Every structure is written in C-alpha cells, then in structure tokens.
Amino acid sequence: MFQAAAWLISQFYNLTSDYVSAIALVAVVIMMLIFPLTLKSTKSMLEMQRVQPEMKRLQNQYRNDRQKLNEEMMKLYQEHKVNPLASCLPMVAQMPIFLIMFRVLRHLTLLGSDGTFNPGYISKTSKLYMSLDKSKEMLSVGLDLSLTPIKAIQASPGKGVVYALLVIVLMGLYFVQQRMIASRTVSPTMSASQQKIMQYLPVFFGLFQLFFPVALVVYYISQTIVRIAQQQYITRRFYRGEHSLGQQAQAASAKAREIAKQDGSGGGGIFGQMKQDLAKAKEQPKNVSKPSPTVSKRVTPPKGGATPAKGKPTPPNRPKPSGQSRHPKPPRG
C-alpha cells in the first residue's frame, strides 16, 4: 500500500514536474474515490436522525430493560431499513489512507545523516526519485516542502511567515468545513461540552501541523478544499426542498431534542446514559436493612468447653451416677 501511494505521487510528478501539484492531485483522487462512501454514510446518518423520536420513545419505555430495548431497536432499524454502522464507512476507509499518506510523505521529505534525501517507497528509476536523491531541499512554489513550519520560522522569521500562513489557511478551511456540517446536523445526543470540543478541534489539529513537513500541510489543504466542495454538493442533494431527506431529519432531530428535555436526560450519548444510571442509583433507598449475622447451627459444643457467643446453650442431659447421690440427705434424728 505504501508503494502504491508513492507510485501515484510519482506518476503525477511525471505529468507536472512539480511537487505541490503532484501532492494536490493525489489528494483529489483519494477524496473522489472515497466520495461514494461519504454519500452512502450521509444518507444513512439522515435516516438515523429521522427515526430518532421513535428511538427516544423506546429508550424511555424500556429504560430498565436493556435486552428488550435492543430487540425493539433492531426491529426499528429493520422496519425503516436503517444501518447504524453505515455512517462509519468513510471514517473506517479514511483512517488507513491517512496513515499511509502520512508515512509516504514523511519518507519522501526525511533527510539522511548526510543532510540529503533518500526517498523511500518509490522506484529508483522514477523521475521523482532522481529529482530528490542526494538533494537537500524539496523546492516547489518557492517553498521547501521538507521543512516544518516551526523550523522555518526559527531559521528565518520573515520567510517563516509564509509557512505559518499555510497552517492558518488549513485551520480556516477546517472551520469552514465544520460549520457547514454542524449547521445542518445537530445531534440530539451531543451535549454542549461535546459541541465545544468539536469547535476547537481544528485549532488543535492545525497547531500539530507546525511540527510536520509542509508537504503534509499541502496535502491536507488540498484534501479539505475537495471535502468542502463535496459538502456543498451533499447540501444541495439532501437538503433542498421542504420534503427532502435532510429537512425531515432536521425536524426529527428537533423533536428528539424536545423529548430529551422533557425526559430530563438532556442527551449526551454515552455520557448522558451514564448520568441517567447514576441518577437511578441515587434514587434507590439508602436505609437498606443489613443482613442478620449468620448464627451457627452447631449442635455439639466446641472443644475446650467454650460455649457459643450468642445465648446460653441448653446443657446436655447427663446420666446420674449409680450408687450414692452427690448430695446425701441429712440423717434422721
């Protein structure tokens, strides 16, 4: 897989003879290949949102019976032909691609002990390899793609501003993409704290890019631009018209949020369910009768003549000795 990704970059470099163009074209191709999965997952997510009021009703009805709740939820999914796992397809597909491209681009931009490139995963006869082999810079559009923004700023603050601007552009694109998604898909199970975390994720991700080669920043910028265009297409396809699937899903989500407020759960997904379980535990009566101590049922007395601690045992009947009584009667006068 690493060789295949490097080969794709090499082929685009053969066409353009430019590193930035080759990396950007690879990002476009990958996003276009994943787009059918994105469409499928978006449709599945909207169908899930459309049945959320019914899901909330079932959760309230069977809140004390998890097994029955799972059975009813499965019936609901089958009735509406909803696959709850389909919305995870793009994430499952993109994670290995993300790791592969990260490693390939890192190996293309790593400098050896002699301060020159020794590209990995690509053929030594390729044009890309020969352009990088024994070179000290990966120059394109006036930038050294092997430099990290933080090193570029430290080496030359004036020139490093351009590298920092690329990171700022990436964070801005992430914000645009996230707002596009959040404006139409507000989950009734997402708490306010979770929404704030999602808002600041682009900042954290952008700050991480200060410590990675600019080649990766170029790849992520290209990828995010394509993703924004895809989100615009999704908005037109699923949210246009009052009776569209997206509009129905938004109305159902609003209804589910009202049900959650009336129920007092307030959403929150797994964390909300944990809060409900804790609340139920607190509602249980505190004055629970303590179990009575176990009383020994031993019949024979223990060795050493010790008697049980609880109560006085009835002495066993001993046979009277034959002959004279222990207490003789006084003599008669």
Short mmCIF file of C-alpha atoms in Angstrom, two decimals:
data_model
loop_
_atom_site.label_atom_id
_atom_site.label_comp_id
_atom_site.label_asym_id
_atom_site.label_seq_id
_atom_site.Cartn_x
_atom_site.Cartn_y
_atom_site.Cartn_z
CA MET A 1 0.00 0.00 0.00
CA PHE A 2 2.84 2.40 0.76
CA GLN A 3 4.46 1.65 -2.59
CA ALA A 4 1.12 2.18 -4.36
CA ALA A 5 0.64 5.61 -2.78
CA ALA A 6 4.22 6.61 -3.59
CA TRP A 7 3.79 5.33 -7.16
CA LEU A 8 0.68 7.53 -7.55
CA ILE A 9 2.62 10.61 -6.41
CA SER A 10 5.42 9.67 -8.79
CA GLN A 11 3.02 9.39 -11.74
CA PHE A 12 1.55 12.82 -11.12
CA TYR A 13 5.05 14.24 -10.75
CA ASN A 14 5.88 12.82 -14.18
CA LEU A 15 2.96 14.85 -15.57
CA THR A 16 3.52 18.12 -13.71
CA SER A 17 7.21 18.14 -12.65
CA ASP A 18 6.02 19.96 -9.53
CA TYR A 19 5.83 18.56 -6.00
CA VAL A 20 2.87 20.66 -4.83
CA SER A 21 0.80 19.81 -7.92
CA ALA A 22 1.59 16.09 -7.59
CA ILE A 23 0.62 16.00 -3.90
CA ALA A 24 -2.56 18.03 -4.50
CA LEU A 25 -3.67 15.77 -7.36
CA VAL A 26 -3.19 12.68 -5.19
CA ALA A 27 -5.40 14.28 -2.52
CA VAL A 28 -8.10 15.00 -5.11
CA VAL A 29 -8.04 11.43 -6.46
CA ILE A 30 -8.27 9.90 -2.98
CA MET A 31 -11.20 12.13 -1.98
CA MET A 32 -13.06 11.31 -5.19
CA LEU A 33 -12.59 7.58 -4.57
CA ILE A 34 -13.98 7.91 -1.04
CA PHE A 35 -16.88 10.17 -2.04
CA PRO A 36 -19.37 7.34 -2.84
CA LEU A 37 -18.88 6.05 0.70
CA THR A 38 -19.41 9.58 2.01
CA LEU A 39 -22.72 9.85 0.17
CA LYS A 40 -23.86 6.49 1.48
CA SER A 41 -22.91 7.30 5.06
CA THR A 42 -24.60 10.72 4.87
CA LYS A 43 -27.84 9.15 3.69
CA SER A 44 -27.65 6.54 6.45
CA MET A 45 -27.00 9.23 9.05
CA LEU A 46 -30.02 11.23 7.90
CA GLU A 47 -32.20 8.13 8.02
CA MET A 48 -31.00 7.52 11.57
CA GLN A 49 -31.90 11.08 12.53
CA ARG A 50 -35.34 10.67 11.00
CA VAL A 51 -36.18 7.80 13.39
CA GLN A 52 -34.66 9.42 16.48
CA PRO A 53 -38.01 10.42 18.03
CA GLU A 54 -39.08 6.78 17.89
CA MET A 55 -35.71 5.75 19.31
CA LYS A 56 -36.17 8.17 22.21
CA ARG A 57 -39.63 6.76 22.87
CA LEU A 58 -38.24 3.24 23.02
CA GLN A 59 -35.43 4.34 25.33
CA ASN A 60 -37.95 5.86 27.73
CA GLN A 61 -40.25 2.85 27.54
CA TYR A 62 -37.57 0.20 28.10
CA ARG A 63 -35.05 2.15 30.14
CA ASN A 64 -34.94 -0.59 32.78
CA ASP A 65 -34.76 -3.49 30.33
CA ARG A 66 -31.69 -3.31 28.13
CA GLN A 67 -32.33 -6.61 26.40
CA LYS A 68 -35.86 -5.63 25.39
CA LEU A 69 -34.61 -2.21 24.28
CA ASN A 70 -32.02 -3.79 21.99
CA GLU A 71 -34.64 -6.08 20.48
CA GLU A 72 -37.03 -3.20 19.79
CA MET A 73 -34.24 -1.07 18.34
CA MET A 74 -33.29 -3.85 15.93
CA LYS A 75 -36.93 -4.12 14.86
CA LEU A 76 -37.00 -0.36 14.29
CA TYR A 77 -33.85 -0.49 12.15
CA GLN A 78 -35.24 -3.35 10.08
CA GLU A 79 -38.60 -1.63 9.63
CA HIS A 80 -37.03 1.58 8.33
CA LYS A 81 -34.11 -0.21 6.60
CA VAL A 82 -31.53 1.71 8.61
CA ASN A 83 -27.97 0.51 9.07
CA PRO A 84 -26.41 2.26 12.09
CA LEU A 85 -22.91 1.17 11.05
CA ALA A 86 -23.09 2.64 7.54
CA SER A 87 -22.32 6.16 8.81
CA CYS A 88 -18.89 4.93 9.96
CA LEU A 89 -17.77 3.80 6.49
CA PRO A 90 -15.85 6.97 5.47
CA MET A 91 -14.02 7.08 8.79
CA VAL A 92 -13.08 3.41 8.51
CA ALA A 93 -11.88 3.94 4.94
CA GLN A 94 -10.02 7.20 5.58
CA MET A 95 -8.07 6.12 8.64
CA PRO A 96 -5.72 3.66 6.86
CA ILE A 97 -5.39 6.07 3.92
CA PHE A 98 -4.49 8.86 6.34
CA LEU A 99 -1.77 6.72 7.94
CA ILE A 100 -0.43 5.55 4.57
CA MET A 101 -0.17 9.04 3.10
CA PHE A 102 1.34 10.40 6.30
CA ARG A 103 4.10 7.79 6.24
CA VAL A 104 4.78 8.09 2.50
CA LEU A 105 5.08 11.88 2.58
CA ARG A 106 7.24 11.71 5.69
CA HIS A 107 9.62 9.29 3.97
CA LEU A 108 9.80 11.50 0.89
CA THR A 109 10.81 14.51 2.98
CA LEU A 110 13.16 12.92 5.50
CA LEU A 111 16.82 13.89 5.33
CA GLY A 112 19.51 11.29 5.91
CA SER A 113 22.54 11.56 8.17
CA ASP A 114 24.45 13.29 5.35
CA GLY A 115 21.77 16.00 5.10
CA THR A 116 20.36 14.78 1.76
CA PHE A 117 17.18 12.96 0.75
CA ASN A 118 16.97 9.21 0.44
CA PRO A 119 13.36 8.74 -0.75
CA GLY A 120 11.55 5.58 0.28
CA TYR A 121 8.77 3.51 -1.30
CA ILE A 122 9.43 4.77 -4.86
CA SER A 123 11.36 3.27 -7.74
CA LYS A 124 14.95 4.46 -8.05
CA THR A 125 14.43 4.86 -11.78
CA SER A 126 11.46 7.20 -11.40
CA LYS A 127 11.66 10.89 -12.16
CA LEU A 128 10.54 11.75 -8.62
CA TYR A 129 13.33 9.70 -7.04
CA MET A 130 16.03 11.17 -9.25
CA SER A 131 14.83 14.71 -8.51
CA LEU A 132 15.10 14.13 -4.75
CA ASP A 133 18.08 11.78 -4.50
CA LYS A 134 21.10 13.48 -2.90
CA SER A 135 19.22 16.79 -2.79
CA LYS A 136 18.93 18.95 0.33
CA GLU A 137 15.70 20.79 -0.50
CA MET A 138 12.28 19.87 -1.87
CA LEU A 139 11.54 23.18 -3.58
CA SER A 140 8.15 24.00 -5.07
CA VAL A 141 6.40 27.38 -5.49
CA GLY A 142 9.25 28.93 -3.51
CA LEU A 143 8.80 26.65 -0.50
CA ASP A 144 10.91 23.83 0.85
CA LEU A 145 8.30 21.13 1.44
CA SER A 146 10.65 19.16 3.67
CA LEU A 147 10.79 21.95 6.27
CA THR A 148 8.40 22.10 9.20
CA PRO A 149 6.74 25.50 9.77
CA ILE A 150 8.28 25.80 13.22
CA LYS A 151 11.81 25.22 11.86
CA ALA A 152 11.19 27.65 9.01
CA ILE A 153 10.14 30.34 11.50
CA GLN A 154 13.17 29.68 13.69
CA ALA A 155 15.57 29.79 10.73
CA SER A 156 14.13 32.97 9.22
CA PRO A 157 11.13 34.71 10.83
CA GLY A 158 10.48 36.70 7.66
CA LYS A 159 10.34 33.70 5.35
CA GLY A 160 8.73 31.56 8.05
CA VAL A 161 5.61 33.74 7.95
CA VAL A 162 4.64 32.11 4.64
CA TYR A 163 4.87 28.66 6.23
CA ALA A 164 2.82 29.82 9.20
CA LEU A 165 0.19 31.27 6.86
CA LEU A 166 -0.27 27.83 5.31
CA VAL A 167 -1.13 26.42 8.73
CA ILE A 168 -3.55 29.30 9.35
CA VAL A 169 -5.20 28.66 5.97
CA LEU A 170 -5.58 24.99 6.90
CA MET A 171 -7.24 25.86 10.22
CA GLY A 172 -9.58 28.29 8.45
CA LEU A 173 -10.61 25.62 5.95
CA TYR A 174 -11.27 23.19 8.79
CA PHE A 175 -13.53 25.75 10.48
CA VAL A 176 -15.47 26.31 7.25
CA GLN A 177 -15.92 22.59 6.73
CA GLN A 178 -17.01 22.01 10.32
CA ARG A 179 -19.53 24.86 10.30
CA MET A 180 -21.03 23.53 7.08
CA ILE A 181 -21.60 20.14 8.70
CA ALA A 182 -22.71 21.49 12.10
CA SER A 183 -25.23 23.92 10.57
CA ARG A 184 -27.32 21.06 9.20
CA THR A 185 -26.61 18.14 11.52
CA VAL A 186 -27.11 18.93 15.19
CA SER A 187 -27.24 15.67 17.07
CA PRO A 188 -29.76 15.45 19.93
CA THR A 189 -27.33 13.18 21.78
CA MET A 190 -24.44 15.67 21.70
CA SER A 191 -24.04 17.79 24.81
CA ALA A 192 -22.92 21.43 24.84
CA SER A 193 -19.47 20.47 26.11
CA GLN A 194 -19.04 17.97 23.28
CA GLN A 195 -20.06 20.62 20.74
CA LYS A 196 -17.41 22.99 22.13
CA ILE A 197 -14.76 20.30 21.83
CA MET A 198 -15.72 19.78 18.20
CA GLN A 199 -15.42 23.53 17.57
CA TYR A 200 -11.84 23.68 18.85
CA LEU A 201 -10.59 20.51 17.17
CA PRO A 202 -9.46 22.41 14.02
CA VAL A 203 -7.23 24.62 16.17
CA PHE A 204 -5.56 21.66 17.85
CA PHE A 205 -5.09 19.81 14.57
CA GLY A 206 -3.67 22.92 12.92
CA LEU A 207 -1.18 23.50 15.73
CA PHE A 208 0.10 19.95 15.30
CA GLN A 209 0.99 20.77 11.69
CA LEU A 210 3.62 23.24 12.89
CA PHE A 211 5.83 20.26 13.66
CA PHE A 212 5.31 18.31 10.41
CA PRO A 213 6.72 18.92 6.90
CA VAL A 214 4.91 21.44 4.73
CA ALA A 215 4.28 18.64 2.22
CA LEU A 216 1.72 17.23 4.66
CA VAL A 217 0.13 20.67 5.11
CA VAL A 218 -0.23 20.97 1.32
CA TYR A 219 -1.87 17.54 1.21
CA TYR A 220 -4.35 18.40 3.99
CA ILE A 221 -5.21 21.77 2.43
CA SER A 222 -5.95 20.13 -0.92
CA GLN A 223 -7.97 17.42 0.77
CA THR A 224 -10.04 19.89 2.78
CA ILE A 225 -10.83 22.06 -0.27
CA VAL A 226 -12.20 18.99 -2.05
CA ARG A 227 -14.16 17.98 1.04
CA ILE A 228 -15.78 21.43 1.27
CA ALA A 229 -16.87 21.15 -2.37
CA GLN A 230 -18.30 17.71 -1.63
CA GLN A 231 -20.21 19.04 1.38
CA GLN A 232 -21.78 21.72 -0.81
CA TYR A 233 -22.94 19.01 -3.19
CA ILE A 234 -24.35 16.98 -0.28
CA THR A 235 -26.27 20.04 0.94
CA ARG A 236 -27.84 20.56 -2.48
CA ARG A 237 -28.67 16.89 -2.88
CA PHE A 238 -30.13 16.03 0.52
CA TYR A 239 -31.33 19.36 1.99
CA ARG A 240 -33.03 21.13 -0.91
CA GLY A 241 -36.82 21.30 -0.53
CA GLU A 242 -39.17 21.05 2.44
CA HIS A 243 -39.77 17.34 1.94
CA SER A 244 -36.14 16.39 1.35
CA LEU A 245 -34.48 13.74 3.48
CA GLY A 246 -32.29 16.34 5.16
CA GLN A 247 -35.22 18.58 6.14
CA GLN A 248 -37.11 15.60 7.54
CA ALA A 249 -34.03 14.58 9.53
CA GLN A 250 -33.64 18.10 10.96
CA ALA A 251 -37.29 18.18 12.03
CA ALA A 252 -36.94 14.76 13.64
CA SER A 253 -33.77 15.84 15.45
CA ALA A 254 -35.57 18.90 16.85
CA LYS A 255 -38.41 16.67 18.05
CA ALA A 256 -35.94 14.24 19.62
CA ARG A 257 -34.26 17.11 21.48
CA GLU A 258 -37.61 18.18 22.89
CA ILE A 259 -38.28 14.63 24.04
CA ALA A 260 -34.85 14.52 25.67
CA LYS A 261 -35.53 17.81 27.51
CA GLN A 262 -38.94 16.62 28.72
CA ASP A 263 -37.44 13.35 29.85
CA GLY A 264 -34.68 15.20 31.67
CA SER A 265 -31.90 13.15 30.13
CA GLY A 266 -30.55 16.08 28.13
CA GLY A 267 -28.85 13.84 25.61
CA GLY A 268 -25.13 13.40 25.83
CA GLY A 269 -24.86 9.99 24.19
CA ILE A 270 -22.96 7.51 26.33
CA PHE A 271 -22.21 10.19 28.92
CA GLY A 272 -25.89 11.06 29.12
CA GLN A 273 -26.74 7.42 29.68
CA MET A 274 -24.12 7.24 32.43
CA LYS A 275 -25.71 10.27 34.11
CA GLN A 276 -29.11 8.58 33.97
CA ASP A 277 -27.70 5.41 35.52
CA LEU A 278 -26.05 7.43 38.31
CA ALA A 279 -29.30 9.29 38.96
CA LYS A 280 -31.17 5.99 39.22
CA ALA A 281 -28.58 4.68 41.65
CA LYS A 282 -29.03 7.76 43.87
CA GLU A 283 -32.80 7.33 43.85
CA GLN A 284 -32.53 3.88 45.43
CA PRO A 285 -33.46 3.82 49.16
CA LYS A 286 -30.49 4.42 51.39
CA ASN A 287 -31.86 2.64 54.50
CA VAL A 288 -31.37 -0.86 53.31
CA SER A 289 -31.76 -3.42 56.07
CA LYS A 290 -28.50 -5.06 56.91
CA PRO A 291 -28.44 -8.83 56.68
CA SER A 292 -28.61 -10.55 60.07
CA PRO A 293 -25.40 -12.22 61.19
CA THR A 294 -25.16 -15.89 60.48
CA VAL A 295 -25.93 -17.98 63.53
CA SER A 296 -24.01 -21.17 63.92
CA LYS A 297 -26.16 -24.28 63.82
CA ARG A 298 -23.55 -26.42 65.57
CA VAL A 299 -25.12 -28.94 67.93
CA THR A 300 -22.12 -30.36 69.73
CA PRO A 301 -20.21 -27.97 71.99
CA PRO A 302 -16.78 -26.90 70.76
CA LYS A 303 -13.62 -28.37 72.20
CA GLY A 304 -12.32 -26.88 75.43
CA GLY A 305 -15.79 -26.37 76.83
CA ALA A 306 -16.30 -22.97 75.17
CA THR A 307 -19.88 -22.04 74.60
CA PRO A 308 -21.23 -20.08 71.64
CA ALA A 309 -21.20 -16.33 71.99
CA LYS A 310 -24.89 -15.89 71.29
CA GLY A 311 -27.32 -17.06 74.02
CA LYS A 312 -26.91 -19.77 76.63
CA PRO A 313 -26.96 -23.27 75.26
CA THR A 314 -29.08 -25.88 76.96
CA PRO A 315 -26.77 -28.22 78.91
CA PRO A 316 -26.87 -31.78 77.69
CA ASN A 317 -28.65 -34.40 79.83
CA ARG A 318 -26.03 -36.35 81.72
CA PRO A 319 -26.78 -39.73 83.25
CA LYS A 320 -26.89 -39.78 87.05
CA PRO A 321 -24.09 -41.82 88.66
CA SER A 322 -25.16 -45.12 90.17
CA GLY A 323 -24.89 -45.54 93.93
CA GLN A 324 -24.87 -42.73 96.43
CA SER A 325 -26.25 -39.37 95.45
CA ARG A 326 -23.92 -36.42 95.14
CA HIS A 327 -25.93 -34.57 97.83
CA PRO A 328 -26.83 -37.08 100.61
CA LYS A 329 -29.91 -36.48 102.70
CA PRO A 330 -29.31 -35.38 106.33
CA PRO A 331 -29.65 -38.17 108.97
CA ARG A 332 -32.96 -38.51 110.72
CA GLY A 333 -32.99 -37.84 114.47
#
